[in-house]
Every structure is written in C-alpha cells, then in structure tokens.
Amino acid sequence: MTSAVRVVLADDQVLVRTGFRVLLDVEDDIEVVGEAATGAEAIERCRETRPDVVLMDIRMPVLDGIEATRRIAAIPGLDQVRVLILTTYDTEEYVFDALEAGASGFLLKDAGPQELLHAIRVVAAGEALLAPKITRRLIAQFTATRVAHQVAEDRLGVLTQREREVLALVGTGLSNAEIGAALSLSPATAKTHVSRAMIKLGARDRAQLVVIAYQTGLVRANSVS
C-alpha cells in the first residue's frame, strides 16, 4: 500500500489552516503532520516532520513564504520536500519569485477543493504544478524582462540538442507523455531526457526546469497559450 502524502500547512490565519485540515483529513492518501503560522515555523515543522508537501502562504509574519521556501530548499536532508504556494496574490513577481525560490507549484486560494487535492498529489509525485493556465503566461511575461541578464548559451551548453528540445517543451507545460508524442519518443525516454537535463542544470525539480527555460529565452511568452 502506498504511504500517505505528508503535508504541513503554513498560513498565518488559523481559520484558513483549519479549513485546509478539514478538507485534507478526510482523504485516505493525505495526512496533515504539522501546522505553522509563520515562515520560520514552517521551516521548523519541515525539520521535525520531513513532509512531502508544504502548503505555503506568501504573506506571513517573521518570515514570508517565499524566503521560507528558499531556505527549505537549501537545507540538507529536505531536498524531497515540495512546496506548493497558496496565495490570493497573483502578480507576476510573486509567481516567478516563488518558483525561483524552489517552489514546485503555485495555486490561488480561490481554487476549488478538488483542484487543491489534485495539486497536492501532483506536486508530491515530483511534477510541477503550474495551474491555473494563467500562471504560465505570468511567468513568461515577467521573465521576458530578465532574459537579457542571463548567459543563455553558457548555461545550456551542457545539454544535447535533444535535451534542449525537451527542456523547451517542459517550459511550455507539457507532460512526459505529451513531450514523447511531440518528439516521437516513448514517455519513458522523454522522462529520461527530463531527468538528465535536471541533473546537468542543477535543477531541484521540474518547476526549476520551467524557470530555466524562460530565463534562458528557450521559451518565449508568445509560445505559451
């Protein structure tokens, strides 16, 4: 039997955390293992419980969710912890900075219960969660202003041509199966190319590959629908 997805809830509003807990506690494959009211507490809960996923608010006292995410991603032994940012703030900068800090997904608080449950499961499985679709457009719009500051060819020089093609498709939000179909590869082969690109580029997870694809200009705003 597959073990339950272990979740930490990080939000400064008690009612919000309670609502999430009520929703998650009835799911057989999800277990809430801790709560935090500040970014600093979120880091401590992660050290104590080693969760699979942290539902992380952005605006919290003591330490905000983006900085907490950045610190969690840098702590040895917590590399398997995935952060799903939950917020009412959907500006371009928040989306990009959250993913750049190491978040694996970004979801607005007005998402429905099933969308949230799906997001937790997707992120726990090691995939990037860039829903709703507007998120990819926001990332594209914001990173377009940063591309000039990247040394794209030096950074992508470690990749084969096929790995570049795969990275570009990852950046547009395609799954392994969709990448395989686009390049006439099996899903398993596509997954292998994604994994190799991740290793070569030092990406923590698939979401980081998306950020790199935009940073280097491999994916442009007008290539994302």
PDB file of N, CA and C in Angstrom, residues 38-79:
ATOM      1  N   THR A  38       3.978  31.084  10.759  1.00  0.00           N
ATOM      2  CA  THR A  38       4.995  31.979  10.205  1.00  0.00           C
ATOM      3  C   THR A  38       5.917  31.172   9.301  1.00  0.00           C
ATOM      4  N   GLY A  39       6.682  31.885   8.485  1.00  0.00           N
ATOM      5  CA  GLY A  39       7.652  31.201   7.643  1.00  0.00           C
ATOM      6  C   GLY A  39       8.704  30.482   8.468  1.00  0.00           C
ATOM      7  N   ALA A  40       9.111  31.097   9.583  1.00  0.00           N
ATOM      8  CA  ALA A  40      10.116  30.470  10.446  1.00  0.00           C
ATOM      9  C   ALA A  40       9.582  29.165  11.032  1.00  0.00           C
ATOM     10  N   GLU A  41       8.322  29.179  11.443  1.00  0.00           N
ATOM     11  CA  GLU A  41       7.721  27.958  11.982  1.00  0.00           C
ATOM     12  C   GLU A  41       7.607  26.888  10.894  1.00  0.00           C
ATOM     13  N   ALA A  42       7.338  27.298   9.679  1.00  0.00           N
ATOM     14  CA  ALA A  42       7.242  26.339   8.575  1.00  0.00           C
ATOM     15  C   ALA A  42       8.562  25.589   8.398  1.00  0.00           C
ATOM     16  N   ILE A  43       9.657  26.319   8.510  1.00  0.00           N
ATOM     17  CA  ILE A  43      10.975  25.685   8.393  1.00  0.00           C
ATOM     18  C   ILE A  43      11.177  24.672   9.522  1.00  0.00           C
ATOM     19  N   GLU A  44      10.798  25.043  10.740  1.00  0.00           N
ATOM     20  CA  GLU A  44      10.949  24.137  11.875  1.00  0.00           C
ATOM     21  C   GLU A  44      10.076  22.897  11.721  1.00  0.00           C
ATOM     22  N   ARG A  45       8.829  23.079  11.259  1.00  0.00           N
ATOM     23  CA  ARG A  45       7.948  21.920  11.051  1.00  0.00           C
ATOM     24  C   ARG A  45       8.547  20.975  10.008  1.00  0.00           C
ATOM     25  N   CYS A  46       9.184  21.549   9.002  1.00  0.00           N
ATOM     26  CA  CYS A  46       9.808  20.711   7.975  1.00  0.00           C
ATOM     27  C   CYS A  46      10.988  19.932   8.548  1.00  0.00           C
ATOM     28  N   ARG A  47      11.767  20.568   9.397  1.00  0.00           N
ATOM     29  CA  ARG A  47      12.890  19.869  10.044  1.00  0.00           C
ATOM     30  C   ARG A  47      12.385  18.723  10.912  1.00  0.00           C
ATOM     31  N   GLU A  48      11.270  18.973  11.602  1.00  0.00           N
ATOM     32  CA  GLU A  48      10.745  17.989  12.555  1.00  0.00           C
ATOM     33  C   GLU A  48      10.022  16.827  11.881  1.00  0.00           C
ATOM     34  N   THR A  49       9.264  17.117  10.836  1.00  0.00           N
ATOM     35  CA  THR A  49       8.368  16.094  10.285  1.00  0.00           C
ATOM     36  C   THR A  49       8.769  15.563   8.911  1.00  0.00           C
ATOM     37  N   ARG A  50       9.679  16.241   8.225  1.00  0.00           N
ATOM     38  CA  ARG A  50      10.089  15.831   6.881  1.00  0.00           C
ATOM     39  C   ARG A  50       8.874  15.524   5.990  1.00  0.00           C
ATOM     40  N   PRO A  51       8.014  16.520   5.753  1.00  0.00           N
ATOM     41  CA  PRO A  51       6.798  16.286   4.965  1.00  0.00           C
ATOM     42  C   PRO A  51       7.116  16.082   3.483  1.00  0.00           C
ATOM     43  N   ASP A  52       6.132  15.615   2.755  1.00  0.00           N
ATOM     44  CA  ASP A  52       6.268  15.513   1.300  1.00  0.00           C
ATOM     45  C   ASP A  52       5.927  16.849   0.648  1.00  0.00           C
ATOM     46  N   VAL A  53       4.933  17.531   1.217  1.00  0.00           N
ATOM     47  CA  VAL A  53       4.447  18.785   0.630  1.00  0.00           C
ATOM     48  C   VAL A  53       4.188  19.811   1.728  1.00  0.00           C
ATOM     49  N   VAL A  54       4.538  21.073   1.462  1.00  0.00           N
ATOM     50  CA  VAL A  54       4.173  22.192   2.334  1.00  0.00           C
ATOM     51  C   VAL A  54       3.213  23.085   1.562  1.00  0.00           C
ATOM     52  N   LEU A  55       2.029  23.317   2.114  1.00  0.00           N
ATOM     53  CA  LEU A  55       1.123  24.316   1.548  1.00  0.00           C
ATOM     54  C   LEU A  55       1.540  25.644   2.160  1.00  0.00           C
ATOM     55  N   MET A  56       2.143  26.499   1.370  1.00  0.00           N
ATOM     56  CA  MET A  56       2.820  27.686   1.879  1.00  0.00           C
ATOM     57  C   MET A  56       2.143  28.983   1.447  1.00  0.00           C
ATOM     58  N   ASP A  57       1.687  29.756   2.436  1.00  0.00           N
ATOM     59  CA  ASP A  57       1.181  31.094   2.157  1.00  0.00           C
ATOM     60  C   ASP A  57       2.370  32.003   1.860  1.00  0.00           C
ATOM     61  N   ILE A  58       2.150  33.097   1.149  1.00  0.00           N
ATOM     62  CA  ILE A  58       3.251  34.015   0.858  1.00  0.00           C
ATOM     63  C   ILE A  58       3.419  35.046   1.970  1.00  0.00           C
ATOM     64  N   ARG A  59       2.356  35.751   2.292  1.00  0.00           N
ATOM     65  CA  ARG A  59       2.473  36.829   3.281  1.00  0.00           C
ATOM     66  C   ARG A  59       2.221  36.302   4.685  1.00  0.00           C
ATOM     67  N   MET A  60       3.315  36.132   5.423  1.00  0.00           N
ATOM     68  CA  MET A  60       3.259  35.679   6.821  1.00  0.00           C
ATOM     69  C   MET A  60       4.251  36.494   7.637  1.00  0.00           C
ATOM     70  N   PRO A  61       4.000  36.644   8.949  1.00  0.00           N
ATOM     71  CA  PRO A  61       4.930  37.402   9.793  1.00  0.00           C
ATOM     72  C   PRO A  61       6.238  36.650  10.019  1.00  0.00           C
ATOM     73  N   VAL A  62       7.229  37.374  10.514  1.00  0.00           N
ATOM     74  CA  VAL A  62       8.569  36.866  10.851  1.00  0.00           C
ATOM     75  C   VAL A  62       9.369  36.544   9.589  1.00  0.00           C
ATOM     76  N   LEU A  63       8.815  35.695   8.734  1.00  0.00           N
ATOM     77  CA  LEU A  63       9.500  35.310   7.506  1.00  0.00           C
ATOM     78  C   LEU A  63       8.427  34.992   6.466  1.00  0.00           C
ATOM     79  N   ASP A  64       8.515  35.612   5.285  1.00  0.00           N
ATOM     80  CA  ASP A  64       7.458  35.354   4.301  1.00  0.00           C
ATOM     81  C   ASP A  64       7.639  33.987   3.646  1.00  0.00           C
ATOM     82  N   GLY A  65       6.595  33.558   2.940  1.00  0.00           N
ATOM     83  CA  GLY A  65       6.597  32.219   2.379  1.00  0.00           C
ATOM     84  C   GLY A  65       7.645  31.986   1.312  1.00  0.00           C
ATOM     85  N   ILE A  66       7.971  33.018   0.549  1.00  0.00           N
ATOM     86  CA  ILE A  66       8.978  32.851  -0.498  1.00  0.00           C
ATOM     87  C   ILE A  66      10.367  32.647   0.109  1.00  0.00           C
ATOM     88  N   GLU A  67      10.715  33.438   1.117  1.00  0.00           N
ATOM     89  CA  GLU A  67      12.013  33.269   1.765  1.00  0.00           C
ATOM     90  C   GLU A  67      12.062  31.943   2.515  1.00  0.00           C
ATOM     91  N   ALA A  68      10.941  31.554   3.140  1.00  0.00           N
ATOM     92  CA  ALA A  68      10.891  30.258   3.827  1.00  0.00           C
ATOM     93  C   ALA A  68      11.116  29.121   2.828  1.00  0.00           C
ATOM     94  N   THR A  69      10.515  29.253   1.651  1.00  0.00           N
ATOM     95  CA  THR A  69      10.700  28.251   0.592  1.00  0.00           C
ATOM     96  C   THR A  69      12.158  28.165   0.181  1.00  0.00           C
ATOM     97  N   ARG A  70      12.785  29.318   0.006  1.00  0.00           N
ATOM     98  CA  ARG A  70      14.189  29.363  -0.399  1.00  0.00           C
ATOM     99  C   ARG A  70      15.075  28.672   0.648  1.00  0.00           C
ATOM    100  N   ARG A  71      14.797  28.900   1.907  1.00  0.00           N
ATOM    101  CA  ARG A  71      15.615  28.292   2.972  1.00  0.00           C
ATOM    102  C   ARG A  71      15.372  26.791   3.086  1.00  0.00           C
ATOM    103  N   ILE A  72      14.124  26.372   2.936  1.00  0.00           N
ATOM    104  CA  ILE A  72      13.811  24.938   2.981  1.00  0.00           C
ATOM    105  C   ILE A  72      14.542  24.214   1.859  1.00  0.00           C
ATOM    106  N   ALA A  73      14.537  24.807   0.668  1.00  0.00           N
ATOM    107  CA  ALA A  73      15.191  24.191  -0.482  1.00  0.00           C
ATOM    108  C   ALA A  73      16.701  24.058  -0.284  1.00  0.00           C
ATOM    109  N   ALA A  74      17.261  24.897   0.577  1.00  0.00           N
ATOM    110  CA  ALA A  74      18.714  24.893   0.778  1.00  0.00           C
ATOM    111  C   ALA A  74      19.164  24.020   1.949  1.00  0.00           C
ATOM    112  N   ILE A  75      18.230  23.500   2.727  1.00  0.00           N
ATOM    113  CA  ILE A  75      18.589  22.716   3.911  1.00  0.00           C
ATOM    114  C   ILE A  75      18.892  21.269   3.522  1.00  0.00           C
ATOM    115  N   PRO A  76      20.088  20.777   3.849  1.00  0.00           N
ATOM    116  CA  PRO A  76      20.433  19.381   3.558  1.00  0.00           C
ATOM    117  C   PRO A  76      19.439  18.433   4.239  1.00  0.00           C
ATOM    118  N   GLY A  77      19.007  17.440   3.509  1.00  0.00           N
ATOM    119  CA  GLY A  77      18.064  16.483   4.066  1.00  0.00           C
ATOM    120  C   GLY A  77      16.622  16.810   3.779  1.00  0.00           C
ATOM    121  N   LEU A  78      16.355  18.037   3.292  1.00  0.00           N
ATOM    122  CA  LEU A  78      14.977  18.424   2.977  1.00  0.00           C
ATOM    123  C   LEU A  78      14.763  18.550   1.470  1.00  0.00           C
ATOM    124  N   ASP A  79      15.655  17.939   0.697  1.00  0.00           N
ATOM    125  CA  ASP A  79      15.575  18.086  -0.754  1.00  0.00           C
ATOM    126  C   ASP A  79      14.343  17.417  -1.351  1.00  0.00           C
TER     127      ASP A  79
END
